[in-house]
CSV table of N, CA, C and O in Angstrom, one decimal:
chain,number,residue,atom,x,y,z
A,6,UNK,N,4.7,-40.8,114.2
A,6,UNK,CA,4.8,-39.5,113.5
A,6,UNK,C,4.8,-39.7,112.0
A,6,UNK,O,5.5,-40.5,111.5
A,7,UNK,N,4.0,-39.0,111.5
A,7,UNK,CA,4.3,-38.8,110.0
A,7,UNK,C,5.0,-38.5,109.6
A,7,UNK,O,5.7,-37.9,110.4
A,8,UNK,N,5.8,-38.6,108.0
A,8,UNK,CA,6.7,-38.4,107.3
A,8,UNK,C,6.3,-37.0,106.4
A,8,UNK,O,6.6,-37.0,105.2
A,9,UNK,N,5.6,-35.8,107.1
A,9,UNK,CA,5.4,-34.9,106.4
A,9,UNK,C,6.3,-33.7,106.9
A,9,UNK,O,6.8,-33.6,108.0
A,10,UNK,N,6.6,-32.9,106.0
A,10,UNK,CA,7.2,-31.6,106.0
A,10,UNK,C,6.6,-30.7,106.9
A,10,UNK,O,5.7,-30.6,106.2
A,11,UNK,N,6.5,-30.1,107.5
A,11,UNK,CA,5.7,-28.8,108.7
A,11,UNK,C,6.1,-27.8,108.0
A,11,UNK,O,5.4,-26.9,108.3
A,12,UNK,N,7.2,-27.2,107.0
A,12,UNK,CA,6.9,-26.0,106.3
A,12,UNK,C,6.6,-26.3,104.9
A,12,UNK,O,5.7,-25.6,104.3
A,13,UNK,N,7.0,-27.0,104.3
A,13,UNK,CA,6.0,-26.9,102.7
A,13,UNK,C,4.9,-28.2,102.3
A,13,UNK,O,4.3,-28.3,101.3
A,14,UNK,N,4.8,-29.2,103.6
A,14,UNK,CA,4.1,-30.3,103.6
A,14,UNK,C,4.2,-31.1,102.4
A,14,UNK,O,3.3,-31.7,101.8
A,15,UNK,N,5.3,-30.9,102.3
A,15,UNK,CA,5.7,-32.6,101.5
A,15,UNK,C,5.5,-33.8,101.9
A,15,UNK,O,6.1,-34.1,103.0
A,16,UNK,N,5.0,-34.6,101.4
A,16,UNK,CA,4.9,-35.9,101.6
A,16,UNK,C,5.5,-36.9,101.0
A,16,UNK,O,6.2,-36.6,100.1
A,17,UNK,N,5.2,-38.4,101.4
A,17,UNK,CA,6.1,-39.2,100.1
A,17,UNK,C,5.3,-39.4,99.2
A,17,UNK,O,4.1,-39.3,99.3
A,18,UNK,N,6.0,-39.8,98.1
A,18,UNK,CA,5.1,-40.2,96.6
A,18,UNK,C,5.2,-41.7,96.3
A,18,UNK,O,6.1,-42.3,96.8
A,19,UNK,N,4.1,-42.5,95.5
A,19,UNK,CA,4.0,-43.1,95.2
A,19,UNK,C,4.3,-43.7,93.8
A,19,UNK,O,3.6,-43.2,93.0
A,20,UNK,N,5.4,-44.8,93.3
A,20,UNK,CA,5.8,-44.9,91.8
A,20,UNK,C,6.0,-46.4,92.1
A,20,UNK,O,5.9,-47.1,93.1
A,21,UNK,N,6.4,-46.7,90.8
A,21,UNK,CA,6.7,-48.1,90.6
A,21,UNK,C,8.5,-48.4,90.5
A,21,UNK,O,9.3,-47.5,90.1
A,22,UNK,N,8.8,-49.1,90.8
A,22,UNK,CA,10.2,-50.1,90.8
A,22,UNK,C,10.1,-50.7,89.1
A,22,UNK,O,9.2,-51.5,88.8
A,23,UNK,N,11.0,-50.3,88.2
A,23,UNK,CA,11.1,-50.9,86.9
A,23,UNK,C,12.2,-51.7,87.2
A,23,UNK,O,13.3,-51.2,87.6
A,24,UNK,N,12.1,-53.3,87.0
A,24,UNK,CA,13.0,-54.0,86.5
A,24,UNK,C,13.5,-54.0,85.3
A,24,UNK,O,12.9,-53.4,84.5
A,25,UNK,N,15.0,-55.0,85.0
A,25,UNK,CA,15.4,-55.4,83.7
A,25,UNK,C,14.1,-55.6,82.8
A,25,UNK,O,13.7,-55.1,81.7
A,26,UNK,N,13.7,-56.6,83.9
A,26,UNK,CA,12.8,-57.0,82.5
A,26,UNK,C,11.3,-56.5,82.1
A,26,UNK,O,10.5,-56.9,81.3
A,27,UNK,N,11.2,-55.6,82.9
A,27,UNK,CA,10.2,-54.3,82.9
A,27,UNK,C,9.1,-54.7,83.8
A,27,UNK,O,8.0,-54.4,83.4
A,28,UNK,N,9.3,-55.2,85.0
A,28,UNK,CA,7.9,-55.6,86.1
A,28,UNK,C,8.4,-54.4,86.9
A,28,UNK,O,9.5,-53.9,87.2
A,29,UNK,N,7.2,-53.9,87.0
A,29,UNK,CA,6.7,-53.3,87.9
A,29,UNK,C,5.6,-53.2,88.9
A,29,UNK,O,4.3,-53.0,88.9
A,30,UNK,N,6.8,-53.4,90.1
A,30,UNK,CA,6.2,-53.1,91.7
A,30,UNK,C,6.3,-52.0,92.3
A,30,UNK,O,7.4,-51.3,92.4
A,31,UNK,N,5.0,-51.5,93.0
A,31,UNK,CA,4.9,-50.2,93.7
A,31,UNK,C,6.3,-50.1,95.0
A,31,UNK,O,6.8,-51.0,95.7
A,32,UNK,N,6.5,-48.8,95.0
A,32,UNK,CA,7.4,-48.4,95.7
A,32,UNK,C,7.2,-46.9,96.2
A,32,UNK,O,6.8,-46.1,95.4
A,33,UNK,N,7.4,-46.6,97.6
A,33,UNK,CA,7.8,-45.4,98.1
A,33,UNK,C,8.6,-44.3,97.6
A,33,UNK,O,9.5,-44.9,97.0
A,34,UNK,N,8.7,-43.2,97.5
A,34,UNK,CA,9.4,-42.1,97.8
A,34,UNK,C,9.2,-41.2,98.6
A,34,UNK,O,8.4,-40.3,98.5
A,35,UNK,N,10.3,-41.7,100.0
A,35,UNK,CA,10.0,-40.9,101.0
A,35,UNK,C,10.8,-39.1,100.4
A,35,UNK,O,11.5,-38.6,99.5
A,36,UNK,N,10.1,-38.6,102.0
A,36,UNK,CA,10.8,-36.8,101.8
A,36,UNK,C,12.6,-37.0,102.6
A,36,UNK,O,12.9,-37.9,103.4
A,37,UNK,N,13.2,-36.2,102.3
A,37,UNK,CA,14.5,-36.3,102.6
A,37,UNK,C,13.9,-34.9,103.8
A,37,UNK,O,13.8,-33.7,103.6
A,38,UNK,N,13.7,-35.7,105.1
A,38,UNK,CA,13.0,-35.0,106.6
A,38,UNK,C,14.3,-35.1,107.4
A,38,UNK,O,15.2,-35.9,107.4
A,39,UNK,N,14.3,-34.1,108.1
A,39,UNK,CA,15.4,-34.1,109.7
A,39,UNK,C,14.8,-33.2,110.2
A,39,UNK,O,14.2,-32.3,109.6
A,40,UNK,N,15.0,-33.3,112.3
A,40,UNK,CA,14.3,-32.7,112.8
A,40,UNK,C,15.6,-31.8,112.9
A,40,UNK,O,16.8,-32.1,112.9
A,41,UNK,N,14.8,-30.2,113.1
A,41,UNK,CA,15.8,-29.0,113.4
A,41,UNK,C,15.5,-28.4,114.6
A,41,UNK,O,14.6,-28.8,115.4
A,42,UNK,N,16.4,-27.1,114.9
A,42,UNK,CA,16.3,-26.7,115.7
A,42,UNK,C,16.1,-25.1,115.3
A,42,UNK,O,17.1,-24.7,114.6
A,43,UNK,N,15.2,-24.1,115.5
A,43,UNK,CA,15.3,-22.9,115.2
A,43,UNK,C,15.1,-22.0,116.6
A,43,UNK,O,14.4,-22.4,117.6
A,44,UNK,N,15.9,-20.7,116.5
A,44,UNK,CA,16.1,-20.0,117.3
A,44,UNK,C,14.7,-18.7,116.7
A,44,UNK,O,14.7,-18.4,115.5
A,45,UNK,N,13.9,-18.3,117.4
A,45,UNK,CA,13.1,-17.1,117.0
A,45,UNK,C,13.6,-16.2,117.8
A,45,UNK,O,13.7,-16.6,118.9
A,46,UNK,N,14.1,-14.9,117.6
A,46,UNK,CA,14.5,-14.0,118.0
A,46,UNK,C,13.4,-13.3,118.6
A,46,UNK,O,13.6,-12.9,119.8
A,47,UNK,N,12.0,-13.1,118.2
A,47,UNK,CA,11.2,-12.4,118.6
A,47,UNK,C,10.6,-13.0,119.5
A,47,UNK,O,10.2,-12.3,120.4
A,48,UNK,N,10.4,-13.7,119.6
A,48,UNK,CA,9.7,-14.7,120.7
A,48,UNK,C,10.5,-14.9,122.0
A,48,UNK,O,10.0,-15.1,123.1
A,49,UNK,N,12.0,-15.0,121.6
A,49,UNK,CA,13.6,-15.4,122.6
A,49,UNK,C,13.0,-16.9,122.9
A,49,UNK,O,12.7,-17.3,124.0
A,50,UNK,N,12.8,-17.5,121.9
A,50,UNK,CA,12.5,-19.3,122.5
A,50,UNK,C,13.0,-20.2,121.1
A,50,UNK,O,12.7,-19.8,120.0
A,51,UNK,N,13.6,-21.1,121.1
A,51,UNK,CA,13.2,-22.5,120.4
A,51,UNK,C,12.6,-23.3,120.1
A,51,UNK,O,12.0,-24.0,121.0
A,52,UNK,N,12.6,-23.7,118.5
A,52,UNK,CA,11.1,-24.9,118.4
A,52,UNK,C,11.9,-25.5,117.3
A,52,UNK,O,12.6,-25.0,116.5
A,53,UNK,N,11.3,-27.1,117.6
A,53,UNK,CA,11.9,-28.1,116.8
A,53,UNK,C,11.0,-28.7,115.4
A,53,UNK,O,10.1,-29.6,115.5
A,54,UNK,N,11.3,-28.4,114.8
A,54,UNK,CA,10.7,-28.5,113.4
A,54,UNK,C,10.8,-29.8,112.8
A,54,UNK,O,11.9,-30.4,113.1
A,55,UNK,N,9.8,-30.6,111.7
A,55,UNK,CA,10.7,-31.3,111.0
A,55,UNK,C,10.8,-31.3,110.0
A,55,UNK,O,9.9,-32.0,109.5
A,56,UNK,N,11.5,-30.8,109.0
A,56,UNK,CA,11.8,-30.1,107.6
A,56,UNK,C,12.5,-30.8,107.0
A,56,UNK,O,13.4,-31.4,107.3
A,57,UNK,N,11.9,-30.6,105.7
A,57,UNK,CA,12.9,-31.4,104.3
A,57,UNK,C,13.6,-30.4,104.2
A,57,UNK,O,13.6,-29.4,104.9
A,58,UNK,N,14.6,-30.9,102.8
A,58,UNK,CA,16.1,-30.2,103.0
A,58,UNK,C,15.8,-28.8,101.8
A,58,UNK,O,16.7,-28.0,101.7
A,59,UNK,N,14.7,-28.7,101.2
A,59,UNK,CA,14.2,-27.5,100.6
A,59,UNK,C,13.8,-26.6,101.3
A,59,UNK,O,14.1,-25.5,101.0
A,60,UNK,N,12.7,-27.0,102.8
A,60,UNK,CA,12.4,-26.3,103.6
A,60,UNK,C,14.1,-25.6,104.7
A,60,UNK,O,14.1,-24.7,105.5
A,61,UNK,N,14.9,-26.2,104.5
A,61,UNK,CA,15.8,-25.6,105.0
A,61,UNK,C,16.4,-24.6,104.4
A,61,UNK,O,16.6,-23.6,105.0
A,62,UNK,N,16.8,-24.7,103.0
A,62,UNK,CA,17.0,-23.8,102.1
A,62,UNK,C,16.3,-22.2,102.0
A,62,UNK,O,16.6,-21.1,101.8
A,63,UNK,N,15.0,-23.1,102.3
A,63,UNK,CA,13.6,-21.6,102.3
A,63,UNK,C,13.6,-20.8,103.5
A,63,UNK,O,13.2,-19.7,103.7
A,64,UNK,N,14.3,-21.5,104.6
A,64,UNK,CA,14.2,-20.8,106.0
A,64,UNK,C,15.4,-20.1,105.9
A,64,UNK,O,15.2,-18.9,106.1
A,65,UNK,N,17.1,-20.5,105.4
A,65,UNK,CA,17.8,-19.5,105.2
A,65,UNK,C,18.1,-18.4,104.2
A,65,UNK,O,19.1,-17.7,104.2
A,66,UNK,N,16.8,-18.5,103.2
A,66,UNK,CA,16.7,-17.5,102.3
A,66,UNK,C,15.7,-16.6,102.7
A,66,UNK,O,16.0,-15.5,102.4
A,67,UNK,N,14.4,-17.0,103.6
A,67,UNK,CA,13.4,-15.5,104.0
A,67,UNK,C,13.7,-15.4,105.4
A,67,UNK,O,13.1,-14.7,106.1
A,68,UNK,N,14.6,-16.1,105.8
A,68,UNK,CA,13.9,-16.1,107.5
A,68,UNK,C,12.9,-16.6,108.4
A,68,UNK,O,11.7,-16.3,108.1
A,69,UNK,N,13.3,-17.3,109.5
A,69,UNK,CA,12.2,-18.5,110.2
A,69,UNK,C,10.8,-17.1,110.0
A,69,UNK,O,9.9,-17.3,109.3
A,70,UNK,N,11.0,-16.1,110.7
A,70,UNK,CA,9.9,-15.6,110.7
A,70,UNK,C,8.8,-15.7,110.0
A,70,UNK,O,7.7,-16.2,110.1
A,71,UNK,N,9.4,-15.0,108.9
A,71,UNK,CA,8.6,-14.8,107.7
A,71,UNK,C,7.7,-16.4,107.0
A,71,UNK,O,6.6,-16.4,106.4
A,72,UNK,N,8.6,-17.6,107.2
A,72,UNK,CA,8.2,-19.0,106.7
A,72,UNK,C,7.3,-19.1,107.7
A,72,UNK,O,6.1,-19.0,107.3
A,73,UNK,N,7.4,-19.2,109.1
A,73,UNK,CA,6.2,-19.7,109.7
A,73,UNK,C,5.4,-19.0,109.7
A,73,UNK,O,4.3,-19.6,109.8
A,74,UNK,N,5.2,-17.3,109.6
A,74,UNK,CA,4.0,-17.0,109.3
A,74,UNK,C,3.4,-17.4,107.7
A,74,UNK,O,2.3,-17.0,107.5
A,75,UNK,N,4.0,-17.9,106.8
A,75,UNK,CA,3.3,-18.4,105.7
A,75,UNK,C,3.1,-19.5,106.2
A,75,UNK,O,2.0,-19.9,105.6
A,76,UNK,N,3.5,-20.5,106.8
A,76,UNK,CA,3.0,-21.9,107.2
A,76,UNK,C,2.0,-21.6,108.1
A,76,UNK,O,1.4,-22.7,108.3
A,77,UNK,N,1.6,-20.9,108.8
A,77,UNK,CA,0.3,-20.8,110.0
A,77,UNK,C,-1.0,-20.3,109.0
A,77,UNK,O,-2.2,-20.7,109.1
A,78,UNK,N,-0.4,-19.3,107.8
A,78,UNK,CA,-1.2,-18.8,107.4
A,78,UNK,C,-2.0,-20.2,106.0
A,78,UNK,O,-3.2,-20.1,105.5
A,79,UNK,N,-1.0,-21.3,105.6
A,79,UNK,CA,-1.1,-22.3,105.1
A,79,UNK,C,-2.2,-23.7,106.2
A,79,UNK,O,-2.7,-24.6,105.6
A,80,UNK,N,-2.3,-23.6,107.2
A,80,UNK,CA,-2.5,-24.3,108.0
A,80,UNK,C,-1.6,-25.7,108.2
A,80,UNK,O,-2.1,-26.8,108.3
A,81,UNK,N,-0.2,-25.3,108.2
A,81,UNK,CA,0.9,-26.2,108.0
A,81,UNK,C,1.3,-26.7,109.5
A,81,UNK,O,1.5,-27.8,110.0
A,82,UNK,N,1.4,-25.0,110.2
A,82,UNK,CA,1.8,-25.0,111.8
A,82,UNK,C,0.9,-24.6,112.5
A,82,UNK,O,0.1,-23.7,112.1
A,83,UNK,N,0.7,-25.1,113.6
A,83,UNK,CA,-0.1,-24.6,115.1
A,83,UNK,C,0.2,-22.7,115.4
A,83,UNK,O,-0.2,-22.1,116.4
């Protein structure tokens, strides 16, 4: 499985590691991902998502509804 977001498709970034003495080696920045659990009322079913912790923030500020229809309409979700 990939390390991407399913509501805002975040991915990890790529940067360098600075040492003391100023070498620099490439390094990861992963997304801060957990899989969830959401309840859709309209549907009466659950689906497990895997969302960074912004996309969690965005789901209890508009409502799952409204996010996944901007992520379907994003081509984020099935």
């Amino acid at each position: 499985m990939s390390k991407v977001c399913e509501i805002t498709g975040k991915k990890a970034m790529v940067g360098n590691n600075v040492s003391f003495s100023i070498n620099k080696t490439k390094r990861r920045f992963d997304v801060n991902l957990s899989k969830k659990r959401f309840y859709i009322p309209e549907e009466d079913r659950w689906i497990t998502l895997k969302v960074s912790a912004r996309a969690v923030k965005i789901i209890n500020k508009k409502g799952i509804s409204a996010v996944l229809k901007d992520a379907k309409a994003n081509g984020l979700v099935k």
